[in-house]
Short mmCIF file of C-alpha atoms and ligand atoms in Angstrom, two decimals:
data_model
loop_
_atom_site.label_atom_id
_atom_site.label_comp_id
_atom_site.label_asym_id
_atom_site.label_seq_id
_atom_site.Cartn_x
_atom_site.Cartn_y
_atom_site.Cartn_z
CA MET A 1 -20.24 16.76 34.96
CA ARG A 2 -19.70 17.25 31.23
CA LEU A 3 -16.53 16.20 29.57
CA ASN A 4 -14.69 19.61 29.32
CA GLN A 5 -15.55 19.92 33.42
CA ILE A 6 -13.53 16.99 33.97
CA ILE A 7 -10.26 18.06 36.04
CA TRP A 8 -6.94 17.90 34.41
CA LEU A 9 -4.75 15.81 35.09
CA ASN A 10 -1.49 17.18 36.53
CA ALA A 11 0.77 19.70 35.09
CA SER A 12 3.56 17.41 33.30
CA ASP A 13 0.51 15.52 31.56
CA MET A 14 -0.73 19.09 30.57
CA MET A 15 2.52 19.62 28.47
CA LYS A 16 1.41 16.42 26.51
CA ARG A 17 -1.93 17.45 25.20
CA GLU A 18 -1.53 15.98 22.03
CA VAL A 19 -1.75 12.58 23.63
CA GLU A 20 -5.28 11.60 22.97
CA LEU A 21 -5.78 8.20 24.79
CA LYS A 22 -3.66 7.06 27.61
CA VAL A 23 -4.21 3.76 29.45
CA VAL A 24 -2.52 2.98 32.64
CA ASN A 25 -2.43 -0.57 34.12
CA LEU A 26 -6.02 -1.44 32.62
CA LYS A 27 -7.47 -4.78 33.95
CA LYS A 28 -10.40 -6.74 33.07
CA TYR A 29 -11.11 -9.85 35.18
CA PHE A 30 -14.52 -11.58 34.32
CA PRO A 31 -15.94 -14.19 36.83
CA VAL A 32 -16.32 -17.52 35.31
CA GLN A 33 -19.84 -18.53 35.35
CA LYS A 34 -20.32 -22.08 37.32
CA SER A 35 -23.10 -24.48 37.33
CA PHE A 36 -25.25 -25.03 40.17
CA LEU A 37 -23.23 -28.16 41.16
CA GLU A 38 -19.73 -26.90 40.81
CA ARG A 39 -20.81 -23.58 43.00
CA LEU A 40 -22.15 -26.20 45.76
CA PHE A 41 -18.64 -28.25 45.94
CA SER A 42 -16.57 -25.09 45.48
CA LYS A 43 -16.97 -21.57 47.08
CA LYS A 44 -13.86 -20.36 45.04
CA ILE A 45 -14.82 -17.86 42.60
CA GLU A 46 -12.41 -18.14 39.35
CA TYR A 47 -11.62 -15.27 36.88
CA VAL A 48 -10.77 -14.93 33.28
CA GLN A 49 -8.02 -12.47 33.30
CA ALA A 50 -9.04 -11.05 30.05
CA VAL A 51 -6.97 -7.68 30.24
CA ASN A 52 -3.94 -7.69 32.97
CA GLU A 53 -2.60 -4.42 33.58
CA ILE A 54 -1.75 -2.95 30.12
CA SER A 55 -0.67 0.60 29.40
CA PHE A 56 -0.06 2.18 26.43
CA GLN A 57 -0.68 5.86 24.59
CA VAL A 58 -1.40 7.29 21.35
CA LYS A 59 -1.29 10.43 20.04
CA LYS A 60 -4.06 12.50 18.20
CA GLY A 61 -4.21 11.43 14.32
CA GLU A 62 -2.06 8.04 14.91
CA VAL A 63 -3.39 4.40 14.52
CA PHE A 64 -2.35 2.27 17.33
CA SER A 65 -3.21 -1.44 16.53
CA LEU A 66 -3.55 -4.13 19.00
CA VAL A 67 -2.33 -7.39 17.38
CA GLY A 68 -2.70 -11.04 18.95
CA GLU A 69 -4.22 -14.38 18.90
CA SER A 70 -7.76 -15.32 19.58
CA GLY A 71 -8.66 -14.42 23.08
CA CYS A 72 -5.63 -12.25 23.83
CA GLY A 73 -8.07 -9.89 25.28
CA LYS A 74 -8.18 -7.43 22.24
CA THR A 75 -11.86 -6.84 22.12
CA THR A 76 -11.95 -6.56 25.90
CA THR A 77 -9.58 -3.43 25.44
CA GLY A 78 -11.35 -1.88 22.97
CA ARG A 79 -14.75 -2.02 24.75
CA LEU A 80 -12.84 -0.93 27.85
CA ILE A 81 -11.56 1.87 26.23
CA VAL A 82 -15.12 3.31 24.82
CA ARG A 83 -16.40 2.54 28.37
CA LEU A 84 -19.11 -0.29 27.10
CA ILE A 85 -17.53 -2.16 30.18
CA ASP A 86 -16.07 -1.12 33.91
CA PRO A 87 -12.39 -1.87 34.18
CA THR A 88 -11.19 -4.10 37.14
CA GLY A 89 -8.82 -1.98 37.56
CA GLY A 90 -6.32 0.83 36.00
CA LYS A 91 -6.90 4.13 34.31
CA ILE A 92 -8.36 5.31 30.98
CA PHE A 93 -7.40 9.33 30.07
CA PHE A 94 -8.99 10.57 27.18
CA LYS A 95 -7.50 14.05 26.22
CA GLY A 96 -5.55 14.10 29.49
CA LYS A 97 -8.88 13.41 31.25
CA ASP A 98 -9.78 10.69 33.50
CA VAL A 99 -12.66 8.89 31.81
CA THR A 100 -12.23 5.51 33.63
CA SER A 101 -15.43 6.22 36.20
CA LEU A 102 -17.64 8.40 34.04
CA LYS A 103 -21.41 7.53 34.58
CA GLY A 104 -24.75 9.01 33.31
CA GLU A 105 -24.73 12.17 31.34
CA SER A 106 -20.93 12.27 31.44
CA LEU A 107 -20.26 9.27 30.07
CA ARG A 108 -22.85 9.95 27.06
CA GLU A 109 -21.06 12.82 26.14
CA PHE A 110 -17.90 11.19 26.40
CA ARG A 111 -19.47 8.37 23.84
CA LYS A 112 -19.73 11.58 21.21
CA TYR A 113 -16.05 11.36 21.15
CA ALA A 114 -15.29 7.60 21.17
CA GLN A 115 -16.93 5.31 19.20
CA ILE A 116 -16.62 1.48 18.36
CA ILE A 117 -16.73 -0.16 15.22
CA PHE A 118 -17.66 -3.67 16.08
CA GLN A 119 -16.15 -7.10 15.40
CA ASN A 120 -19.28 -8.74 13.71
CA PRO A 121 -21.06 -6.60 11.12
CA TYR A 122 -23.84 -8.98 11.13
CA ALA A 123 -24.59 -8.96 14.52
CA SER A 124 -24.00 -5.35 15.47
CA LEU A 125 -27.07 -4.18 12.93
CA ASN A 126 -30.79 -4.69 14.11
CA PRO A 127 -32.19 -7.11 11.42
CA LYS A 128 -35.37 -5.42 11.60
CA MET A 129 -34.11 -1.57 11.26
CA ARG A 130 -33.62 -0.18 8.01
CA ILE A 131 -30.37 1.13 7.06
CA GLY A 132 -31.08 4.80 7.52
CA GLU A 133 -32.78 4.15 10.86
CA ALA A 134 -29.77 2.43 11.88
CA MET A 135 -27.52 5.03 10.98
CA GLY A 136 -29.52 8.08 12.24
CA ASP A 137 -30.23 6.40 15.48
CA PRO A 138 -27.22 8.10 17.55
CA LEU A 139 -27.87 11.17 16.26
CA GLU A 140 -31.07 10.95 17.49
CA ILE A 141 -29.80 9.48 20.64
CA HIS A 142 -27.81 12.31 21.24
CA GLY A 143 -30.37 14.80 20.45
CA ILE A 144 -28.07 16.23 17.56
CA ALA A 145 -30.73 15.84 14.76
CA THR A 146 -34.30 14.61 13.76
CA GLY A 147 -36.71 14.51 10.99
CA GLU A 148 -35.22 16.00 7.66
CA LYS A 149 -32.32 16.87 9.40
CA LYS A 150 -30.94 13.64 10.42
CA LYS A 151 -31.81 12.42 7.06
CA LYS A 152 -29.73 14.92 5.45
CA ILE A 153 -26.49 13.80 7.60
CA VAL A 154 -27.48 10.32 7.00
CA PHE A 155 -27.44 10.71 3.12
CA GLU A 156 -24.15 12.45 3.32
CA MET A 157 -22.34 9.64 5.55
CA LEU A 158 -23.97 7.00 3.31
CA GLU A 159 -22.34 8.98 0.24
CA LYS A 160 -18.98 9.48 2.27
CA VAL A 161 -18.79 5.56 2.94
CA GLY A 162 -19.20 4.73 -0.74
CA LEU A 163 -23.03 3.56 -0.50
CA GLU A 164 -24.58 5.45 -3.38
CA PRO A 165 -27.04 6.62 -4.49
CA ALA A 166 -27.76 7.18 -0.64
CA LYS A 167 -31.59 7.15 -1.25
CA LYS A 168 -31.39 3.30 -2.06
CA PHE A 169 -29.46 2.56 0.77
CA TYR A 170 -31.52 4.55 3.08
CA GLY A 171 -34.60 2.33 3.06
CA VAL A 172 -32.99 -1.15 2.76
CA TYR A 173 -32.73 -3.74 5.45
CA PRO A 174 -29.14 -5.28 6.45
CA PHE A 175 -30.12 -8.76 4.98
CA GLU A 176 -30.16 -7.06 1.26
CA LEU A 177 -26.82 -5.94 1.67
CA SER A 178 -23.19 -7.87 1.00
CA GLY A 179 -20.94 -8.03 3.57
CA GLY A 180 -18.90 -5.29 2.29
CA GLN A 181 -21.91 -3.04 2.46
CA ARG A 182 -22.81 -4.06 5.83
CA GLN A 183 -18.93 -3.11 6.91
CA ARG A 184 -19.43 0.59 5.28
CA ILE A 185 -22.51 1.04 7.21
CA ALA A 186 -20.76 -0.01 10.60
CA ILE A 187 -18.23 2.52 9.84
CA GLY A 188 -20.69 4.96 8.74
CA ARG A 189 -22.44 4.51 11.97
CA ALA A 190 -19.34 4.87 13.94
CA MET A 191 -18.23 8.00 12.41
CA ILE A 192 -21.68 9.91 12.26
CA LEU A 193 -21.36 11.57 15.41
CA ASN A 194 -18.15 12.61 14.36
CA PRO A 195 -16.06 11.13 16.96
CA GLU A 196 -12.32 11.76 17.65
CA LEU A 197 -11.25 8.36 18.90
CA VAL A 198 -12.42 5.26 17.02
CA VAL A 199 -11.92 1.74 18.28
CA ALA A 200 -11.96 -0.58 15.17
CA ASP A 201 -12.58 -4.35 16.23
CA GLU A 202 -11.34 -6.35 13.46
CA PRO A 203 -13.30 -4.43 11.08
CA ILE A 204 -12.23 -6.49 7.92
CA SER A 205 -12.18 -9.89 9.17
CA MET A 206 -15.50 -10.59 8.07
CA ILE A 207 -15.31 -9.72 4.53
CA ASP A 208 -14.15 -11.08 1.24
CA VAL A 209 -10.28 -10.68 0.83
CA SER A 210 -11.08 -8.62 -2.52
CA LEU A 211 -12.91 -6.03 -0.64
CA ARG A 212 -10.64 -5.48 2.18
CA ALA A 213 -8.22 -3.07 1.02
CA LYS A 214 -11.12 -0.84 -0.24
CA ILE A 215 -12.35 -1.01 3.30
CA LEU A 216 -8.78 0.07 4.79
CA GLU A 217 -8.59 2.56 2.17
CA LEU A 218 -11.96 4.20 3.31
CA MET A 219 -10.93 4.22 7.12
CA LEU A 220 -7.47 5.93 6.39
CA THR A 221 -9.39 8.35 4.02
CA LEU A 222 -12.11 9.26 6.99
CA LYS A 223 -9.07 9.39 9.36
CA ASP A 224 -7.20 11.92 7.47
CA GLU A 225 -10.16 13.92 6.34
CA LYS A 226 -11.39 14.47 10.26
CA ASN A 227 -7.81 14.10 11.89
CA LEU A 228 -9.07 10.57 13.69
CA THR A 229 -7.15 8.51 16.37
CA TYR A 230 -7.82 4.86 15.77
CA ILE A 231 -7.32 1.84 17.89
CA PHE A 232 -7.40 -1.02 15.06
CA ILE A 233 -7.78 -4.32 16.33
CA THR A 234 -6.32 -7.24 14.49
CA HIS A 235 -5.11 -10.71 14.72
CA ASP A 236 -3.18 -10.31 11.30
CA LEU A 237 0.13 -8.41 11.31
CA ALA A 238 -0.27 -8.11 7.51
CA VAL A 239 -2.99 -5.88 8.04
CA ALA A 240 -1.57 -4.07 10.86
CA LYS A 241 1.45 -3.48 8.53
CA TYR A 242 -0.79 -1.56 6.31
CA ILE A 243 -2.65 0.76 8.34
CA SER A 244 -0.50 1.27 11.73
CA ASP A 245 1.74 3.87 13.12
CA TRP A 246 2.16 1.54 16.24
CA ILE A 247 1.72 -1.79 17.06
CA GLY A 248 1.09 -3.50 20.33
CA ILE A 249 1.63 -7.02 20.45
CA MET A 250 -1.01 -8.73 23.16
CA TYR A 251 -0.45 -12.29 24.79
CA LEU A 252 -3.15 -13.81 27.36
CA GLY A 253 -4.33 -10.08 28.36
CA GLU A 254 -0.71 -8.53 28.44
CA ILE A 255 1.18 -6.36 26.25
CA VAL A 256 4.25 -8.43 25.47
CA GLU A 257 5.97 -5.50 22.81
CA ILE A 258 5.21 -2.17 21.45
CA GLY A 259 6.82 -0.23 18.94
CA ARG A 260 6.22 1.76 15.50
CA LYS A 261 5.22 -0.13 12.77
CA GLU A 262 8.76 -0.24 11.11
CA GLN A 263 10.32 -1.19 14.53
CA ILE A 264 7.96 -4.15 14.99
CA PHE A 265 8.80 -5.57 11.38
CA SER A 266 12.52 -4.50 10.95
CA THR A 267 13.83 -5.44 14.71
CA PRO A 268 10.97 -7.47 16.20
CA LEU A 269 12.21 -8.31 19.90
CA HIS A 270 9.77 -10.68 21.68
CA PRO A 271 9.71 -14.18 20.54
CA TYR A 272 5.84 -13.96 20.62
CA THR A 273 6.33 -11.06 18.11
CA LYS A 274 8.79 -12.93 15.95
CA ALA A 275 6.42 -16.23 15.79
CA LEU A 276 3.84 -13.95 14.39
CA LEU A 277 5.77 -12.44 11.83
CA SER A 278 6.84 -15.80 10.98
CA ALA A 279 3.35 -16.72 10.07
CA ILE A 280 3.11 -13.99 7.36
CA PRO A 281 3.99 -15.65 4.01
CA VAL A 282 7.24 -13.95 2.13
CA PRO A 283 7.01 -12.76 -1.36
CA ASN A 284 10.67 -13.54 -1.85
CA PRO A 285 11.55 -17.00 -0.43
CA LYS A 286 15.21 -16.04 -0.70
CA ARG A 287 15.03 -13.36 1.62
CA LYS A 288 16.44 -14.45 5.06
CA ARG A 289 14.11 -14.52 7.79
CA GLU A 290 14.15 -15.77 11.49
CA ASP A 291 11.43 -18.10 11.68
CA ILE A 292 9.75 -19.20 14.85
CA GLN A 293 7.20 -21.50 15.02
CA LEU A 294 4.70 -21.36 17.72
CA LYS A 295 4.59 -24.48 20.15
CA GLY A 296 1.27 -25.64 21.65
CA GLU A 297 -1.96 -23.72 22.43
CA VAL A 298 -2.97 -20.65 24.09
CA PRO A 299 -3.35 -21.60 27.55
CA SER A 300 -6.13 -21.02 29.67
CA SER A 301 -6.49 -17.34 31.05
CA ILE A 302 -8.32 -18.74 34.08
CA ASN A 303 -5.18 -20.01 35.58
CA PRO A 304 -2.23 -18.60 33.13
CA PRO A 305 1.10 -19.73 33.29
CA SER A 306 3.53 -18.13 36.30
CA GLY A 307 6.27 -16.03 35.52
CA CYS A 308 6.26 -14.78 31.72
CA LYS A 309 2.81 -16.11 30.36
CA PHE A 310 4.50 -17.09 27.08
CA HIS A 311 7.38 -19.34 28.66
CA PRO A 312 5.34 -22.40 27.78
CA ARG A 313 5.50 -22.01 24.08
CA CYS A 314 8.85 -19.81 23.88
CA ASN A 315 11.90 -21.56 22.41
CA PHE A 316 14.35 -19.44 24.67
CA ALA A 317 12.45 -19.96 27.82
CA MET A 318 15.05 -19.62 30.74
CA GLU A 319 14.35 -20.97 34.67
CA LYS A 320 13.27 -17.13 35.41
CA CYS A 321 10.84 -17.01 33.03
CA ARG A 322 8.91 -19.50 34.83
CA SER A 323 9.14 -17.72 38.23
CA SER A 324 9.33 -13.91 37.54
CA LYS A 325 7.40 -11.82 35.16
CA PRO A 326 9.18 -9.60 32.97
CA PRO A 327 8.21 -6.06 32.86
CA LEU A 328 7.59 -3.86 29.63
CA GLN A 329 10.94 -1.78 29.51
CA LEU A 330 11.95 0.44 26.94
CA LEU A 331 14.91 -0.75 24.86
CA GLU A 332 15.45 1.80 22.19
CA LYS A 333 13.44 5.02 21.22
CA ASP A 334 9.60 4.14 21.33
CA HIS A 335 10.33 0.37 21.50
CA GLN A 336 9.30 -1.46 24.67
CA VAL A 337 9.52 -5.23 25.23
CA ALA A 338 8.58 -7.40 28.34
CA CYS A 339 11.20 -10.52 27.96
CA HIS A 340 14.04 -11.76 30.03
CA LEU A 341 16.36 -11.97 27.13
CA PHE A 342 16.68 -8.17 27.31
N1 ATP B 401 -18.40 -11.19 28.86
C1 ATP B 401 -17.21 -12.16 28.96
N2 ATP B 401 -17.42 -12.96 29.98
C2 ATP B 401 -16.54 -14.03 30.42
N3 ATP B 401 -15.42 -14.07 29.75
C3 ATP B 401 -15.09 -13.08 28.80
C4 ATP B 401 -16.22 -11.92 28.24
N4 ATP B 401 -15.92 -11.60 27.36
C5 ATP B 401 -14.57 -12.00 26.98
N5 ATP B 401 -14.17 -12.94 27.92
C6 ATP B 401 -13.08 -13.70 27.94
O1 ATP B 401 -11.80 -12.90 28.24
C7 ATP B 401 -11.09 -13.51 27.19
C8 ATP B 401 -10.35 -12.49 26.22
O2 ATP B 401 -11.53 -12.13 25.06
P1 ATP B 401 -11.61 -11.07 23.88
O3 ATP B 401 -13.13 -11.35 23.18
O4 ATP B 401 -11.28 -9.84 24.44
O5 ATP B 401 -10.38 -11.76 23.27
P2 ATP B 401 -10.14 -11.07 21.47
O6 ATP B 401 -8.50 -10.99 21.67
O7 ATP B 401 -10.98 -9.97 21.05
O8 ATP B 401 -10.49 -12.64 20.67
P3 ATP B 401 -10.98 -12.98 19.24
O9 ATP B 401 -9.67 -12.59 18.53
O10 ATP B 401 -11.39 -14.33 19.25
O11 ATP B 401 -12.00 -11.88 18.91
C9 ATP B 401 -11.34 -14.80 26.31
O12 ATP B 401 -10.89 -15.88 27.29
C10 ATP B 401 -12.85 -14.48 26.62
O13 ATP B 401 -13.38 -15.91 26.80
MG1 MG B 402 -12.10 -9.88 19.46
#
C-alpha cells in the first residue's frame, strides 16, 4: 500500500487538511533490561515510561517545538513520529492519513516525506563514508538518483547548506569537518529527499554558540523555501523562542502545556513552564518576572510520581495533585495546560 492509498480519516478531519501532523495519545514504554540475577529473583517486567499518551497537532509550514529537561521523552517522540520506532499505543496521522502501523514499502514511502536530523551529528555520520556518499545515500536507497545525477543533486544541496566549494566537500570524511560543518551535512542529508516534515532533534546543541544562530537561520531559510513543517526538539526555551510558532512543554513523558510561542512567553501557566522560563537570563534585571526555582531532580520514569508527575517539585502542589492526574485542557484559544491550579 502506498502513502496516497492510505485511507483518509473521517469527514471532519478531511476539513482540516492543512494539519500536517497529528499525534493522539502517543505512548512508548521501553522494557527495563535486567541482569540474570535480577530476573531470577523477580519475574516482574518494569518499563521506562518514555512517552505517556501525548497529543498535539502541527499545521503545514509551522514550527512546533518540544521543550523539556533531559530524559523527558523528546527524542523518543521524534523517533516515533518518523516511525524509527513503533509506539506502544496511540496514533500518528500525517496529512490526515494514519501512518502508525506502516510497514515495508509504504513505510519506505513515508520516510521520503518525513525525515529526522539526529541529536548528535558526530554519531549520525558514518566515519568511513565520504560526505558526498553519505549525503547521496538516501537518493540511492529510495531509487531517486544514481551516478552523475546523484552527484549533481548532492552538489546543489552542499551549496544550499553553505558548504562551498561543493566539489571540495564532496570528497572529504566527517573527521575533516568542524562541528558546524557536520551539522550542515546532517541538515542537508535530511533535506535531500525533499521531505515535507522534518524532526530536528537538538540540531544546535553540539555546536559552538557562535555558529548556532547561523544554523537556525539556515533551517528557517530552507523551511520557507520548501514550506516545510518542523518538529524542533530542544531543552532550551531561548532557542525555541527564536524558531517556533508553537511550543509544547514536556515533563516526564507528558505534555504539560501547549501554546503559541507568544503565549508561552507572555502568559506561561504551568509552574514547570514558569520554572524553565526563570532559568533564562533576563537582559534587563529591572524587568519584573515571577521567578520559580525548580526543586530537586527529575524523578525516575520507571516509577514516576502518582497524580501530577510534577507535584514533588512543584511549589504550589496541593493534596489533589498527589492523587489525581490533571488532564490537558484548553484555557484560552490555542493555549492548553495540565495543572490542577486551573
Ligand atoms: N531504547 C531505549 N531503551 C530504554 N530506555 C530508553 C530508550 N530510549 C530512551 N529511553 C529512556 O526514555 C526516557 C526518555 O528518553 P529520551 O531520549 O526520549 O529523552 P530526551 O528528552 O530526548 O532527553 P535528552 O534531552 O537527554 O536528549 C529516558 O529515561 C531514557 O533513558
Ligand atoms: Mg534527546
